[in-house]
Structure formats: structure tokens, C-alpha cells
Amino acid sequence: MGHRLACRDARQHPDLTARNPASGRSHALFLGLLGLDGVLVAVLGALFLPAYLGQMPFPISPLAVGLANLALVWAAAQRVTGRQVLVPLLTFLLTIVVFTFGGPGNDVVFGGPGVLAAGPLLLIALGCAPAMWWLWRRGAWN
């Protein structure tokens, strides 16, 4: 710098170090909304799983769910640190687990012939793989 600043001590402005009291609430609200998005991604992925291309089942939703989960985890990593980035992924997995149980009257969400019988496995494997790979490459496990 210049000779004018050499005789002065370095200091930091208090407005740069003060903790915003609303930041805890905003992080909780942000994570709650991302968790809700994880549930919505699971619901839409499960509903679009039995899509057909002509006569053949064409489960494209696990790939779309994987990209959506990657986007949600990336968005969480922009605002929070540590294992809190897993909130959207965990709510997605919990929703898929709930969908594997029968509902009232033994209604089921997953089921069907061939590839559709492996619907929950496809959603879990292809839905979580991109986000988990990104977190592993980023080193966000601490």
C-alpha cells in the first residue's frame, strides 16, 4: 500500500464481523424450503415413473430426479455448511421410503411389470447418485 497506511494498525470494521441475528432463522427457513423441494421431487418422480414411450416403459423420471437433487444439494451448499447440505437428499429418501409402504386400502405407489417393479431402486440409485458424487468430489463430508 502507500506510506500513509504503514504507521496505522490494521483493523476490521465491526459491521463486517457482527453476526446477523436473523441469519439463523433464514438458514432454517432456507433448509426447510429445500427439504420441501426434496419431498416434491420424490412425489413427482414417483408419479412420472410409469411413463411409456409407445408400448415400452420408459422411466425417464429417475434421471430427471437425479438432476433435480443435484441442483437442490448445490443450492444448499451455497448457503449452509457441513452436513446440512444433505437435507434435501434426506427428505427425498424419506419420502421414497414412505411411498414403498401400502396406503389405506393397500394402495401402492410403486409397482408394475418389468422395469417398473424396480422403481424405488431406480429412484434411489439414479436419484441420489449425481448429488452424492458431487458431494464426494467437493469433499463436503466434514
mmCIF file with all atom_site columns, C-alpha atoms in Angstrom:
data_model
loop_
_atom_site.group_PDB
_atom_site.id
_atom_site.type_symbol
_atom_site.label_atom_id
_atom_site.label_alt_id
_atom_site.label_comp_id
_atom_site.label_asym_id
_atom_site.label_entity_id
_atom_site.label_seq_id
_atom_site.pdbx_PDB_ins_code
_atom_site.Cartn_x
_atom_site.Cartn_y
_atom_site.Cartn_z
_atom_site.occupancy
_atom_site.B_iso_or_equiv
_atom_site.pdbx_formal_charge
_atom_site.auth_seq_id
_atom_site.auth_comp_id
_atom_site.auth_asym_id
_atom_site.auth_atom_id
_atom_site.pdbx_PDB_model_num
ATOM 1   C CA . MET A 1 1   ? 0.000   0.000   0.000   1.00 0.00 ? 1   MET A CA 1
ATOM 2   C CA . GLY A 1 2   ? 1.201   3.523   0.415   1.00 0.00 ? 2   GLY A CA 1
ATOM 3   C CA . HIS A 1 3   ? 3.334   5.140   3.085   1.00 0.00 ? 3   HIS A CA 1
ATOM 4   C CA . ARG A 1 4   ? 0.222   6.698   4.634   1.00 0.00 ? 4   ARG A CA 1
ATOM 5   C CA . LEU A 1 5   ? -1.046  3.328   5.914   1.00 0.00 ? 5   LEU A CA 1
ATOM 6   C CA . ALA A 1 6   ? 2.233   1.885   7.145   1.00 0.00 ? 6   ALA A CA 1
ATOM 7   C CA . CYS A 1 7   ? 2.027   3.628   10.525  1.00 0.00 ? 7   CYS A CA 1
ATOM 8   C CA . ARG A 1 8   ? -1.560  2.583   11.248  1.00 0.00 ? 8   ARG A CA 1
ATOM 9   C CA . ASP A 1 9   ? -2.693  -0.703  12.739  1.00 0.00 ? 9   ASP A CA 1
ATOM 10  C CA . ALA A 1 10  ? -4.824  -2.976  10.635  1.00 0.00 ? 10  ALA A CA 1
ATOM 11  C CA . ARG A 1 11  ? -8.358  -3.139  11.894  1.00 0.00 ? 11  ARG A CA 1
ATOM 12  C CA . GLN A 1 12  ? -11.625 -4.598  10.833  1.00 0.00 ? 12  GLN A CA 1
ATOM 13  C CA . HIS A 1 13  ? -14.909 -2.797  10.784  1.00 0.00 ? 13  HIS A CA 1
ATOM 14  C CA . PRO A 1 14  ? -17.439 -4.103  13.314  1.00 0.00 ? 14  PRO A CA 1
ATOM 15  C CA . ASP A 1 15  ? -20.183 -4.301  10.725  1.00 0.00 ? 15  ASP A CA 1
ATOM 16  C CA . LEU A 1 16  ? -18.163 -6.988  8.916   1.00 0.00 ? 16  LEU A CA 1
ATOM 17  C CA . THR A 1 17  ? -17.784 -9.193  11.977  1.00 0.00 ? 17  THR A CA 1
ATOM 18  C CA . ALA A 1 18  ? -21.148 -8.768  13.690  1.00 0.00 ? 18  ALA A CA 1
ATOM 19  C CA . ARG A 1 19  ? -23.394 -11.782 13.422  1.00 0.00 ? 19  ARG A CA 1
ATOM 20  C CA . ASN A 1 20  ? -26.776 -11.100 11.969  1.00 0.00 ? 20  ASN A CA 1
ATOM 21  C CA . PRO A 1 21  ? -29.412 -12.429 14.405  1.00 0.00 ? 21  PRO A CA 1
ATOM 22  C CA . ALA A 1 22  ? -31.792 -13.219 11.548  1.00 0.00 ? 22  ALA A CA 1
ATOM 23  C CA . SER A 1 23  ? -29.257 -15.434 9.772   1.00 0.00 ? 23  SER A CA 1
ATOM 24  C CA . GLY A 1 24  ? -30.127 -18.489 11.884  1.00 0.00 ? 24  GLY A CA 1
ATOM 25  C CA . ARG A 1 25  ? -33.811 -18.119 11.054  1.00 0.00 ? 25  ARG A CA 1
ATOM 26  C CA . SER A 1 26  ? -33.121 -17.527 7.383   1.00 0.00 ? 26  SER A CA 1
ATOM 27  C CA . HIS A 1 27  ? -30.914 -20.639 7.194   1.00 0.00 ? 27  HIS A CA 1
ATOM 28  C CA . ALA A 1 28  ? -33.621 -22.700 8.889   1.00 0.00 ? 28  ALA A CA 1
ATOM 29  C CA . LEU A 1 29  ? -36.265 -21.355 6.519   1.00 0.00 ? 29  LEU A CA 1
ATOM 30  C CA . PHE A 1 30  ? -33.996 -21.970 3.526   1.00 0.00 ? 30  PHE A CA 1
ATOM 31  C CA . LEU A 1 31  ? -33.298 -25.554 4.610   1.00 0.00 ? 31  LEU A CA 1
ATOM 32  C CA . GLY A 1 32  ? -36.984 -26.120 5.280   1.00 0.00 ? 32  GLY A CA 1
ATOM 33  C CA . LEU A 1 33  ? -37.874 -24.980 1.777   1.00 0.00 ? 33  LEU A CA 1
ATOM 34  C CA . LEU A 1 34  ? -35.156 -27.179 0.282   1.00 0.00 ? 34  LEU A CA 1
ATOM 35  C CA . GLY A 1 35  ? -36.477 -30.099 2.333   1.00 0.00 ? 35  GLY A CA 1
ATOM 36  C CA . LEU A 1 36  ? -39.960 -29.436 0.963   1.00 0.00 ? 36  LEU A CA 1
ATOM 37  C CA . ASP A 1 37  ? -38.466 -29.350 -2.531  1.00 0.00 ? 37  ASP A CA 1
ATOM 38  C CA . GLY A 1 38  ? -36.882 -32.749 -1.868  1.00 0.00 ? 38  GLY A CA 1
ATOM 39  C CA . VAL A 1 39  ? -40.317 -34.134 -0.980  1.00 0.00 ? 39  VAL A CA 1
ATOM 40  C CA . LEU A 1 40  ? -41.854 -32.606 -4.114  1.00 0.00 ? 40  LEU A CA 1
ATOM 41  C CA . VAL A 1 41  ? -39.098 -34.065 -6.296  1.00 0.00 ? 41  VAL A CA 1
ATOM 42  C CA . ALA A 1 42  ? -39.786 -37.511 -4.817  1.00 0.00 ? 42  ALA A CA 1
ATOM 43  C CA . VAL A 1 43  ? -43.538 -37.188 -5.373  1.00 0.00 ? 43  VAL A CA 1
ATOM 44  C CA . LEU A 1 44  ? -43.148 -36.054 -8.974  1.00 0.00 ? 44  LEU A CA 1
ATOM 45  C CA . GLY A 1 45  ? -40.501 -38.686 -9.664  1.00 0.00 ? 45  GLY A CA 1
ATOM 46  C CA . ALA A 1 46  ? -42.763 -41.426 -8.317  1.00 0.00 ? 46  ALA A CA 1
ATOM 47  C CA . LEU A 1 47  ? -45.776 -40.199 -10.273 1.00 0.00 ? 47  LEU A CA 1
ATOM 48  C CA . PHE A 1 48  ? -43.892 -39.950 -13.566 1.00 0.00 ? 48  PHE A CA 1
ATOM 49  C CA . LEU A 1 49  ? -42.070 -43.270 -13.118 1.00 0.00 ? 49  LEU A CA 1
ATOM 50  C CA . PRO A 1 50  ? -44.619 -45.344 -15.069 1.00 0.00 ? 50  PRO A CA 1
ATOM 51  C CA . ALA A 1 51  ? -44.201 -43.242 -18.230 1.00 0.00 ? 51  ALA A CA 1
ATOM 52  C CA . TYR A 1 52  ? -44.343 -45.110 -21.525 1.00 0.00 ? 52  TYR A CA 1
ATOM 53  C CA . LEU A 1 53  ? -42.756 -44.460 -24.897 1.00 0.00 ? 53  LEU A CA 1
ATOM 54  C CA . GLY A 1 54  ? -45.226 -46.175 -27.189 1.00 0.00 ? 54  GLY A CA 1
ATOM 55  C CA . GLN A 1 55  ? -45.670 -49.709 -25.819 1.00 0.00 ? 55  GLN A CA 1
ATOM 56  C CA . MET A 1 56  ? -42.406 -49.795 -23.875 1.00 0.00 ? 56  MET A CA 1
ATOM 57  C CA . PRO A 1 57  ? -41.961 -48.465 -20.323 1.00 0.00 ? 57  PRO A CA 1
ATOM 58  C CA . PHE A 1 58  ? -39.595 -45.524 -20.400 1.00 0.00 ? 58  PHE A CA 1
ATOM 59  C CA . PRO A 1 59  ? -38.682 -44.463 -16.855 1.00 0.00 ? 59  PRO A CA 1
ATOM 60  C CA . ILE A 1 60  ? -37.050 -41.107 -17.551 1.00 0.00 ? 60  ILE A CA 1
ATOM 61  C CA . SER A 1 61  ? -38.026 -39.653 -14.176 1.00 0.00 ? 61  SER A CA 1
ATOM 62  C CA . PRO A 1 62  ? -35.074 -41.180 -12.229 1.00 0.00 ? 62  PRO A CA 1
ATOM 63  C CA . LEU A 1 63  ? -32.667 -39.226 -14.423 1.00 0.00 ? 63  LEU A CA 1
ATOM 64  C CA . ALA A 1 64  ? -34.656 -36.013 -14.022 1.00 0.00 ? 64  ALA A CA 1
ATOM 65  C CA . VAL A 1 65  ? -34.870 -36.628 -10.273 1.00 0.00 ? 65  VAL A CA 1
ATOM 66  C CA . GLY A 1 66  ? -31.099 -37.087 -10.136 1.00 0.00 ? 66  GLY A CA 1
ATOM 67  C CA . LEU A 1 67  ? -30.528 -33.727 -11.801 1.00 0.00 ? 67  LEU A CA 1
ATOM 68  C CA . ALA A 1 68  ? -33.103 -32.040 -9.570  1.00 0.00 ? 68  ALA A CA 1
ATOM 69  C CA . ASN A 1 69  ? -31.499 -33.477 -6.420  1.00 0.00 ? 69  ASN A CA 1
ATOM 70  C CA . LEU A 1 70  ? -28.098 -32.317 -7.633  1.00 0.00 ? 70  LEU A CA 1
ATOM 71  C CA . ALA A 1 71  ? -29.489 -28.808 -8.086  1.00 0.00 ? 71  ALA A CA 1
ATOM 72  C CA . LEU A 1 72  ? -31.061 -28.858 -4.612  1.00 0.00 ? 72  LEU A CA 1
ATOM 73  C CA . VAL A 1 73  ? -27.866 -30.032 -2.927  1.00 0.00 ? 73  VAL A CA 1
ATOM 74  C CA . TRP A 1 74  ? -25.859 -27.451 -4.849  1.00 0.00 ? 74  TRP A CA 1
ATOM 75  C CA . ALA A 1 75  ? -28.274 -24.724 -3.729  1.00 0.00 ? 75  ALA A CA 1
ATOM 76  C CA . ALA A 1 76  ? -27.981 -25.906 -0.123  1.00 0.00 ? 76  ALA A CA 1
ATOM 77  C CA . ALA A 1 77  ? -24.181 -25.823 -0.353  1.00 0.00 ? 77  ALA A CA 1
ATOM 78  C CA . GLN A 1 78  ? -24.328 -22.177 -1.384  1.00 0.00 ? 78  GLN A CA 1
ATOM 79  C CA . ARG A 1 79  ? -25.895 -21.102 1.922   1.00 0.00 ? 79  ARG A CA 1
ATOM 80  C CA . VAL A 1 80  ? -25.030 -23.706 4.573   1.00 0.00 ? 80  VAL A CA 1
ATOM 81  C CA . THR A 1 81  ? -22.007 -25.756 5.515   1.00 0.00 ? 81  THR A CA 1
ATOM 82  C CA . GLY A 1 82  ? -21.370 -29.196 6.891   1.00 0.00 ? 82  GLY A CA 1
ATOM 83  C CA . ARG A 1 83  ? -23.870 -31.978 6.746   1.00 0.00 ? 83  ARG A CA 1
ATOM 84  C CA . GLN A 1 84  ? -26.815 -29.631 6.468   1.00 0.00 ? 84  GLN A CA 1
ATOM 85  C CA . VAL A 1 85  ? -26.384 -29.773 2.699   1.00 0.00 ? 85  VAL A CA 1
ATOM 86  C CA . LEU A 1 86  ? -27.871 -33.278 2.855   1.00 0.00 ? 86  LEU A CA 1
ATOM 87  C CA . VAL A 1 87  ? -31.316 -32.046 3.989   1.00 0.00 ? 87  VAL A CA 1
ATOM 88  C CA . PRO A 1 88  ? -32.950 -32.117 0.514   1.00 0.00 ? 88  PRO A CA 1
ATOM 89  C CA . LEU A 1 89  ? -31.467 -35.521 -0.241  1.00 0.00 ? 89  LEU A CA 1
ATOM 90  C CA . LEU A 1 90  ? -32.584 -36.986 3.086   1.00 0.00 ? 90  LEU A CA 1
ATOM 91  C CA . THR A 1 91  ? -36.140 -35.712 2.694   1.00 0.00 ? 91  THR A CA 1
ATOM 92  C CA . PHE A 1 92  ? -36.181 -37.200 -0.803  1.00 0.00 ? 92  PHE A CA 1
ATOM 93  C CA . LEU A 1 93  ? -35.065 -40.593 0.533   1.00 0.00 ? 93  LEU A CA 1
ATOM 94  C CA . LEU A 1 94  ? -37.524 -40.495 3.426   1.00 0.00 ? 94  LEU A CA 1
ATOM 95  C CA . THR A 1 95  ? -40.380 -39.764 1.018   1.00 0.00 ? 95  THR A CA 1
ATOM 96  C CA . ILE A 1 96  ? -39.392 -42.673 -1.227  1.00 0.00 ? 96  ILE A CA 1
ATOM 97  C CA . VAL A 1 97  ? -39.270 -44.968 1.816   1.00 0.00 ? 97  VAL A CA 1
ATOM 98  C CA . VAL A 1 98  ? -42.751 -43.830 2.872   1.00 0.00 ? 98  VAL A CA 1
ATOM 99  C CA . PHE A 1 99  ? -44.035 -44.499 -0.647  1.00 0.00 ? 99  PHE A CA 1
ATOM 100 C CA . THR A 1 100 ? -42.834 -48.117 -0.514  1.00 0.00 ? 100 THR A CA 1
ATOM 101 C CA . PHE A 1 101 ? -45.409 -48.910 2.177   1.00 0.00 ? 101 PHE A CA 1
ATOM 102 C CA . GLY A 1 102 ? -49.005 -49.555 1.264   1.00 0.00 ? 102 GLY A CA 1
ATOM 103 C CA . GLY A 1 103 ? -51.528 -46.870 1.975   1.00 0.00 ? 103 GLY A CA 1
ATOM 104 C CA . PRO A 1 104 ? -55.084 -47.170 3.205   1.00 0.00 ? 104 PRO A CA 1
ATOM 105 C CA . GLY A 1 105 ? -56.853 -49.940 1.352   1.00 0.00 ? 105 GLY A CA 1
ATOM 106 C CA . ASN A 1 106 ? -53.465 -51.444 0.375   1.00 0.00 ? 106 ASN A CA 1
ATOM 107 C CA . ASP A 1 107 ? -52.909 -48.856 -2.360  1.00 0.00 ? 107 ASP A CA 1
ATOM 108 C CA . VAL A 1 108 ? -49.329 -48.826 -3.631  1.00 0.00 ? 108 VAL A CA 1
ATOM 109 C CA . VAL A 1 109 ? -47.383 -46.135 -5.456  1.00 0.00 ? 109 VAL A CA 1
ATOM 110 C CA . PHE A 1 110 ? -44.685 -48.363 -6.878  1.00 0.00 ? 110 PHE A CA 1
ATOM 111 C CA . GLY A 1 111 ? -45.464 -51.462 -8.865  1.00 0.00 ? 111 GLY A CA 1
ATOM 112 C CA . GLY A 1 112 ? -45.820 -52.784 -12.336 1.00 0.00 ? 112 GLY A CA 1
ATOM 113 C CA . PRO A 1 113 ? -44.280 -55.238 -14.754 1.00 0.00 ? 113 PRO A CA 1
ATOM 114 C CA . GLY A 1 114 ? -40.629 -55.397 -15.690 1.00 0.00 ? 114 GLY A CA 1
ATOM 115 C CA . VAL A 1 115 ? -38.585 -52.284 -15.095 1.00 0.00 ? 115 VAL A CA 1
ATOM 116 C CA . LEU A 1 116 ? -41.399 -50.629 -13.134 1.00 0.00 ? 116 LEU A CA 1
ATOM 117 C CA . ALA A 1 117 ? -41.116 -53.258 -10.409 1.00 0.00 ? 117 ALA A CA 1
ATOM 118 C CA . ALA A 1 118 ? -37.664 -51.857 -9.638  1.00 0.00 ? 118 ALA A CA 1
ATOM 119 C CA . GLY A 1 119 ? -38.994 -48.300 -9.455  1.00 0.00 ? 119 GLY A CA 1
ATOM 120 C CA . PRO A 1 120 ? -37.901 -47.497 -5.904  1.00 0.00 ? 120 PRO A CA 1
ATOM 121 C CA . LEU A 1 121 ? -34.408 -48.843 -6.557  1.00 0.00 ? 121 LEU A CA 1
ATOM 122 C CA . LEU A 1 122 ? -34.132 -46.797 -9.749  1.00 0.00 ? 122 LEU A CA 1
ATOM 123 C CA . LEU A 1 123 ? -35.294 -43.648 -7.987  1.00 0.00 ? 123 LEU A CA 1
ATOM 124 C CA . ILE A 1 124 ? -32.904 -44.151 -5.088  1.00 0.00 ? 124 ILE A CA 1
ATOM 125 C CA . ALA A 1 125 ? -29.870 -45.130 -7.161  1.00 0.00 ? 125 ALA A CA 1
ATOM 126 C CA . LEU A 1 126 ? -30.232 -42.698 -10.058 1.00 0.00 ? 126 LEU A CA 1
ATOM 127 C CA . GLY A 1 127 ? -31.862 -40.006 -7.953  1.00 0.00 ? 127 GLY A CA 1
ATOM 128 C CA . CYS A 1 128 ? -29.088 -39.838 -5.361  1.00 0.00 ? 128 CYS A CA 1
ATOM 129 C CA . ALA A 1 129 ? -26.017 -40.743 -7.407  1.00 0.00 ? 129 ALA A CA 1
ATOM 130 C CA . PRO A 1 130 ? -25.315 -37.341 -9.037  1.00 0.00 ? 130 PRO A CA 1
ATOM 131 C CA . ALA A 1 131 ? -25.700 -35.415 -5.774  1.00 0.00 ? 131 ALA A CA 1
ATOM 132 C CA . MET A 1 132 ? -23.612 -37.909 -3.806  1.00 0.00 ? 132 MET A CA 1
ATOM 133 C CA . TRP A 1 133 ? -20.922 -37.869 -6.494  1.00 0.00 ? 133 TRP A CA 1
ATOM 134 C CA . TRP A 1 134 ? -20.828 -34.062 -6.422  1.00 0.00 ? 134 TRP A CA 1
ATOM 135 C CA . LEU A 1 135 ? -20.590 -34.010 -2.626  1.00 0.00 ? 135 LEU A CA 1
ATOM 136 C CA . TRP A 1 136 ? -17.824 -36.618 -2.681  1.00 0.00 ? 136 TRP A CA 1
ATOM 137 C CA . ARG A 1 137 ? -15.836 -34.687 -5.302  1.00 0.00 ? 137 ARG A CA 1
ATOM 138 C CA . ARG A 1 138 ? -16.335 -31.462 -3.389  1.00 0.00 ? 138 ARG A CA 1
ATOM 139 C CA . GLY A 1 139 ? -15.247 -33.061 -0.113  1.00 0.00 ? 139 GLY A CA 1
ATOM 140 C CA . ALA A 1 140 ? -18.337 -31.876 1.760   1.00 0.00 ? 140 ALA A CA 1
ATOM 141 C CA . TRP A 1 141 ? -18.458 -34.758 4.236   1.00 0.00 ? 141 TRP A CA 1
ATOM 142 C CA . ASN A 1 142 ? -16.972 -32.781 7.131   1.00 0.00 ? 142 ASN A CA 1
#
